[in-house]
Amino acid sequence: MTLYGQLLEREENNELIKVGVIGAGQMGFGMIAQISTIPGMAVTGISDINPAAAQRAADAYNASANKKVDILTSADFKEIIHSDRVEVIVDATGVPEVGAQISFETLLAKKHLVLLNVEVDITIGPLMKKLYDSAGLVYTGSDGDEPAVTTELFEFAKTMGMEVLVAGKGKNNKLKIGANPDTAQAEADAKKMSSHMLAAFQDGTKTMAEMNLLSNAIGFVPDKVGMHGIKGDLDSVITDLNTKENGGILDNFGVVEYVDGLAPGVFVIVKGQNDGVAHELSYLMKKGDRDHHILYRPFHLASLETPLTIAKAVLNHDHAIVPLGAPISETVAVAKKDIKKGEKIDGIGGYCVRGVLETHADMVKNNNVPIGLVGGSSVAKRDIKDGSFLTLDDIELDESTTVYRLRKLQDQTFVE
């Protein structure tokens, strides 16, 4: 039976999937509105640090829903997670520390977790996946986010036996590596989103984190630190994202990449696994005889697709995207301004650091710092130059945070 058929059956039997949402900002609000018209599913709990935002989302849900729901709202996410009204949790916060607390609390409550929080997933996802597996629960990233949409294309190609050479996404915002909440404020206000979130999009951190999550899910790595980030279209990338020996820019295949010009889509570059498939690909793709072809989805619907993942988790004990095991890549902190000794260093989407993708092996070798651990009471131990990759000698991390403690446990779990 299809997912839609299963949801219709739930609706007919009045056995609705009961969803709790943590975070009623742009992403959370859009998803809550979407669920209001989906059969077999209902939002039964909403938490936000701003109680008015949670109530606004609840009111919007009931304004659209055919059946009104008595939605529990609270500023305390633990109240939603442990409520008997809720059976699956969605983390729509985008904050590593909050996400770590939600992940751990949801595990204790013995409920499935769907993440619209790439930031926490790249920081402690391998550990949480292992713990949730041990508890017989689903831990998963979300459909609609570019990593999961790209993974779907990757698995589509691999299921047909094709060789996948490159996997990636289009860059949605013009890269401004010095972006901060102040420089992003006006545009954020116009788009009705958080200025910290927009700054993380603009300074490249979000793109790096998304390709980090994809890397951990499919085993591909960045071809170079930070990836290439070329400009291109559906035809030019076939030529450019080839190996140097074949006139391209890559040292190797089996890499993740982003392209300025393909937003809001995602892609994989494939090669037919034998002469018969290669010939058929060239015939079907209508681009002439090519050695490589691009499979492209021209959109991703972000949180509007999250209900698909909720349904997969509850109905089929399935996921959208999960880490393969130990971390493969990392998004590490790079200074985006001069930082003085003793200065407090804020985290993702802030004033001090941006994220850059590198392999986990390089992170360990270079003593670099996962950006998801930066924040809280983190302080500079010495002057740090703009553009420098932070090392553990540069920064005193806030060891009191949940995300730090879980990351230490992850490091001990996946000993090299």
Short mmCIF file of N, CA and C in Angstrom, two decimals, residues 73-160:
data_model
loop_
_atom_site.label_atom_id
_atom_site.label_comp_id
_atom_site.label_asym_id
_atom_site.label_seq_id
_atom_site.Cartn_x
_atom_site.Cartn_y
_atom_site.Cartn_z
N THR A 73 -0.11 23.61 23.76
CA THR A 73 0.99 24.53 23.47
C THR A 73 1.75 24.82 24.76
N SER A 74 3.06 25.02 24.61
CA SER A 74 3.89 25.24 25.79
C SER A 74 5.22 25.86 25.38
N ALA A 75 5.79 26.66 26.27
CA ALA A 75 7.14 27.17 26.07
C ALA A 75 8.18 26.13 26.46
N ASP A 76 7.75 25.07 27.14
CA ASP A 76 8.63 24.01 27.61
C ASP A 76 8.50 22.80 26.68
N PHE A 77 9.52 22.54 25.87
CA PHE A 77 9.42 21.45 24.90
C PHE A 77 9.27 20.08 25.56
N LYS A 78 9.76 19.96 26.79
CA LYS A 78 9.63 18.68 27.49
C LYS A 78 8.16 18.32 27.73
N GLU A 79 7.35 19.33 27.93
CA GLU A 79 5.92 19.08 28.15
C GLU A 79 5.28 18.45 26.92
N ILE A 80 5.70 18.90 25.74
CA ILE A 80 5.17 18.34 24.49
C ILE A 80 5.73 16.94 24.27
N ILE A 81 7.03 16.79 24.46
CA ILE A 81 7.68 15.51 24.21
C ILE A 81 7.08 14.40 25.07
N HIS A 82 6.81 14.67 26.32
CA HIS A 82 6.33 13.64 27.24
C HIS A 82 4.80 13.55 27.32
N SER A 83 4.12 14.35 26.51
CA SER A 83 2.66 14.32 26.54
C SER A 83 2.10 13.03 25.93
N ASP A 84 1.07 12.48 26.55
CA ASP A 84 0.38 11.31 26.00
C ASP A 84 -0.35 11.63 24.70
N ARG A 85 -0.52 12.92 24.43
CA ARG A 85 -1.23 13.32 23.20
C ARG A 85 -0.33 13.20 21.96
N VAL A 86 0.97 12.99 22.17
CA VAL A 86 1.95 13.05 21.08
C VAL A 86 2.67 11.71 20.94
N GLU A 87 2.87 11.25 19.69
CA GLU A 87 3.59 9.99 19.48
C GLU A 87 4.86 10.14 18.65
N VAL A 88 5.03 11.26 17.97
CA VAL A 88 6.23 11.50 17.18
C VAL A 88 6.59 12.98 17.30
N ILE A 89 7.90 13.27 17.37
CA ILE A 89 8.36 14.64 17.57
C ILE A 89 9.09 15.14 16.32
N VAL A 90 8.84 16.41 15.98
CA VAL A 90 9.58 17.09 14.93
C VAL A 90 10.37 18.24 15.55
N ASP A 91 11.69 18.23 15.36
CA ASP A 91 12.55 19.31 15.82
C ASP A 91 12.72 20.30 14.69
N ALA A 92 12.07 21.46 14.81
CA ALA A 92 12.16 22.51 13.79
C ALA A 92 12.86 23.74 14.34
N THR A 93 13.85 23.53 15.22
CA THR A 93 14.50 24.66 15.87
C THR A 93 15.72 25.17 15.10
N GLY A 94 16.51 24.27 14.53
CA GLY A 94 17.73 24.68 13.82
C GLY A 94 18.87 25.11 14.72
N VAL A 95 18.77 24.83 16.01
CA VAL A 95 19.80 25.23 16.98
C VAL A 95 20.46 23.97 17.55
N PRO A 96 21.79 23.83 17.43
CA PRO A 96 22.43 22.59 17.88
C PRO A 96 22.18 22.24 19.34
N GLU A 97 22.30 23.21 20.26
CA GLU A 97 22.14 22.91 21.67
C GLU A 97 20.70 22.51 21.98
N VAL A 98 19.75 23.24 21.47
CA VAL A 98 18.34 22.89 21.69
C VAL A 98 18.04 21.54 21.05
N GLY A 99 18.57 21.33 19.85
CA GLY A 99 18.36 20.06 19.17
C GLY A 99 18.92 18.88 19.94
N ALA A 100 20.08 19.08 20.59
CA ALA A 100 20.68 18.01 21.39
C ALA A 100 19.78 17.66 22.57
N GLN A 101 19.24 18.68 23.21
CA GLN A 101 18.34 18.45 24.34
C GLN A 101 17.06 17.74 23.87
N ILE A 102 16.53 18.17 22.74
CA ILE A 102 15.32 17.54 22.20
C ILE A 102 15.59 16.08 21.82
N SER A 103 16.71 15.84 21.17
CA SER A 103 17.06 14.48 20.74
C SER A 103 17.15 13.53 21.94
N PHE A 104 17.81 13.99 22.99
CA PHE A 104 17.99 13.14 24.17
C PHE A 104 16.66 12.95 24.90
N GLU A 105 15.88 14.02 25.02
CA GLU A 105 14.62 13.93 25.74
C GLU A 105 13.61 13.06 25.00
N THR A 106 13.61 13.15 23.68
CA THR A 106 12.70 12.33 22.88
C THR A 106 13.07 10.86 22.98
N LEU A 107 14.35 10.58 23.04
CA LEU A 107 14.82 9.20 23.26
C LEU A 107 14.32 8.68 24.59
N LEU A 108 14.42 9.49 25.64
CA LEU A 108 13.95 9.08 26.96
C LEU A 108 12.44 8.83 26.95
N ALA A 109 11.72 9.62 26.15
CA ALA A 109 10.27 9.47 26.06
C ALA A 109 9.85 8.31 25.17
N LYS A 110 10.82 7.66 24.51
CA LYS A 110 10.58 6.51 23.64
C LYS A 110 9.66 6.86 22.48
N LYS A 111 10.02 7.97 21.78
CA LYS A 111 9.24 8.41 20.63
C LYS A 111 10.16 8.63 19.43
N HIS A 112 9.60 8.51 18.24
CA HIS A 112 10.36 8.76 17.02
C HIS A 112 10.70 10.25 16.92
N LEU A 113 11.82 10.55 16.23
CA LEU A 113 12.25 11.93 16.05
C LEU A 113 12.53 12.23 14.58
N VAL A 114 11.90 13.29 14.08
CA VAL A 114 12.14 13.79 12.73
C VAL A 114 12.81 15.15 12.85
N LEU A 115 13.94 15.33 12.16
CA LEU A 115 14.74 16.53 12.30
C LEU A 115 14.59 17.50 11.14
N LEU A 116 14.18 18.72 11.46
CA LEU A 116 14.39 19.86 10.57
C LEU A 116 15.50 20.69 11.20
N ASN A 117 16.55 20.02 11.61
CA ASN A 117 17.65 20.63 12.33
C ASN A 117 18.94 19.96 11.85
N VAL A 118 19.36 20.36 10.66
CA VAL A 118 20.59 19.81 10.09
C VAL A 118 21.78 20.07 11.01
N GLU A 119 21.72 21.22 11.69
CA GLU A 119 22.85 21.66 12.51
C GLU A 119 23.18 20.67 13.63
N VAL A 120 22.15 20.13 14.27
CA VAL A 120 22.43 19.15 15.33
C VAL A 120 22.77 17.78 14.74
N ASP A 121 22.19 17.47 13.60
CA ASP A 121 22.41 16.16 12.98
C ASP A 121 23.87 15.99 12.56
N ILE A 122 24.50 17.05 12.06
CA ILE A 122 25.90 16.94 11.64
C ILE A 122 26.84 16.93 12.84
N THR A 123 26.33 17.29 14.01
CA THR A 123 27.17 17.38 15.19
C THR A 123 27.14 16.10 16.02
N ILE A 124 25.93 15.53 16.21
CA ILE A 124 25.81 14.33 17.04
C ILE A 124 24.93 13.26 16.39
N GLY A 125 24.62 13.41 15.10
CA GLY A 125 23.73 12.47 14.41
C GLY A 125 24.18 11.02 14.46
N PRO A 126 25.46 10.73 14.21
CA PRO A 126 25.90 9.32 14.25
C PRO A 126 25.62 8.66 15.60
N LEU A 127 25.85 9.38 16.68
CA LEU A 127 25.57 8.83 18.01
C LEU A 127 24.07 8.63 18.22
N MET A 128 23.28 9.65 17.88
CA MET A 128 21.85 9.57 18.12
C MET A 128 21.22 8.46 17.28
N LYS A 129 21.66 8.30 16.06
CA LYS A 129 21.15 7.21 15.22
C LYS A 129 21.42 5.86 15.89
N LYS A 130 22.60 5.70 16.43
CA LYS A 130 22.96 4.44 17.09
C LYS A 130 22.09 4.21 18.33
N LEU A 131 21.86 5.26 19.11
CA LEU A 131 21.05 5.14 20.32
C LEU A 131 19.59 4.86 20.00
N TYR A 132 19.07 5.56 19.00
CA TYR A 132 17.66 5.35 18.61
C TYR A 132 17.48 3.94 18.05
N ASP A 133 18.44 3.47 17.26
CA ASP A 133 18.37 2.09 16.77
C ASP A 133 18.31 1.10 17.92
N SER A 134 19.13 1.33 18.92
CA SER A 134 19.17 0.43 20.08
C SER A 134 17.84 0.41 20.82
N ALA A 135 17.12 1.55 20.78
CA ALA A 135 15.83 1.65 21.47
C ALA A 135 14.66 1.23 20.59
N GLY A 136 14.95 0.83 19.35
CA GLY A 136 13.87 0.44 18.43
C GLY A 136 13.05 1.61 17.94
N LEU A 137 13.68 2.79 17.87
CA LEU A 137 13.00 4.01 17.44
C LEU A 137 13.60 4.55 16.16
N VAL A 138 12.85 5.43 15.49
CA VAL A 138 13.32 6.04 14.25
C VAL A 138 13.90 7.42 14.56
N TYR A 139 15.12 7.63 14.10
CA TYR A 139 15.79 8.93 14.12
C TYR A 139 16.07 9.27 12.66
N THR A 140 15.59 10.41 12.17
CA THR A 140 15.74 10.68 10.75
C THR A 140 15.74 12.17 10.44
N GLY A 141 16.52 12.53 9.41
CA GLY A 141 16.38 13.84 8.81
C GLY A 141 15.09 13.89 8.01
N SER A 142 14.82 15.03 7.42
CA SER A 142 13.51 15.27 6.81
C SER A 142 13.53 15.26 5.29
N ASP A 143 12.50 14.64 4.73
CA ASP A 143 12.20 14.85 3.31
C ASP A 143 12.02 16.34 3.08
N GLY A 144 12.37 16.79 1.87
CA GLY A 144 12.22 18.21 1.55
C GLY A 144 13.46 19.01 1.79
N ASP A 145 14.25 18.66 2.81
CA ASP A 145 15.56 19.27 2.98
C ASP A 145 16.47 18.74 1.87
N GLU A 146 17.35 19.57 1.37
CA GLU A 146 18.17 19.16 0.22
C GLU A 146 18.98 17.89 0.43
N PRO A 147 19.54 17.64 1.62
CA PRO A 147 20.28 16.39 1.78
C PRO A 147 19.43 15.15 1.53
N ALA A 148 18.20 15.15 2.05
CA ALA A 148 17.32 13.99 1.87
C ALA A 148 16.84 13.87 0.43
N VAL A 149 16.54 14.99 -0.19
CA VAL A 149 16.09 14.97 -1.59
C VAL A 149 17.21 14.46 -2.50
N THR A 150 18.43 14.89 -2.21
CA THR A 150 19.58 14.42 -3.00
C THR A 150 19.83 12.93 -2.74
N THR A 151 19.70 12.51 -1.50
CA THR A 151 19.86 11.10 -1.17
C THR A 151 18.84 10.25 -1.91
N GLU A 152 17.63 10.77 -2.03
CA GLU A 152 16.58 10.05 -2.78
C GLU A 152 16.99 9.87 -4.23
N LEU A 153 17.55 10.91 -4.84
CA LEU A 153 18.05 10.79 -6.22
C LEU A 153 19.21 9.81 -6.30
N PHE A 154 20.11 9.89 -5.34
CA PHE A 154 21.27 8.98 -5.28
C PHE A 154 20.80 7.53 -5.22
N GLU A 155 19.85 7.25 -4.33
CA GLU A 155 19.38 5.88 -4.18
C GLU A 155 18.55 5.44 -5.38
N PHE A 156 17.85 6.37 -6.00
CA PHE A 156 17.13 6.09 -7.25
C PHE A 156 18.09 5.57 -8.31
N ALA A 157 19.22 6.27 -8.47
CA ALA A 157 20.21 5.87 -9.46
C ALA A 157 20.90 4.57 -9.07
N LYS A 158 21.28 4.43 -7.81
CA LYS A 158 21.97 3.23 -7.36
C LYS A 158 21.08 2.00 -7.44
N THR A 159 19.78 2.19 -7.19
CA THR A 159 18.85 1.06 -7.28
C THR A 159 18.78 0.53 -8.70
N MET A 160 19.03 1.40 -9.68
CA MET A 160 19.07 0.96 -11.09
C MET A 160 20.46 0.50 -11.50
#
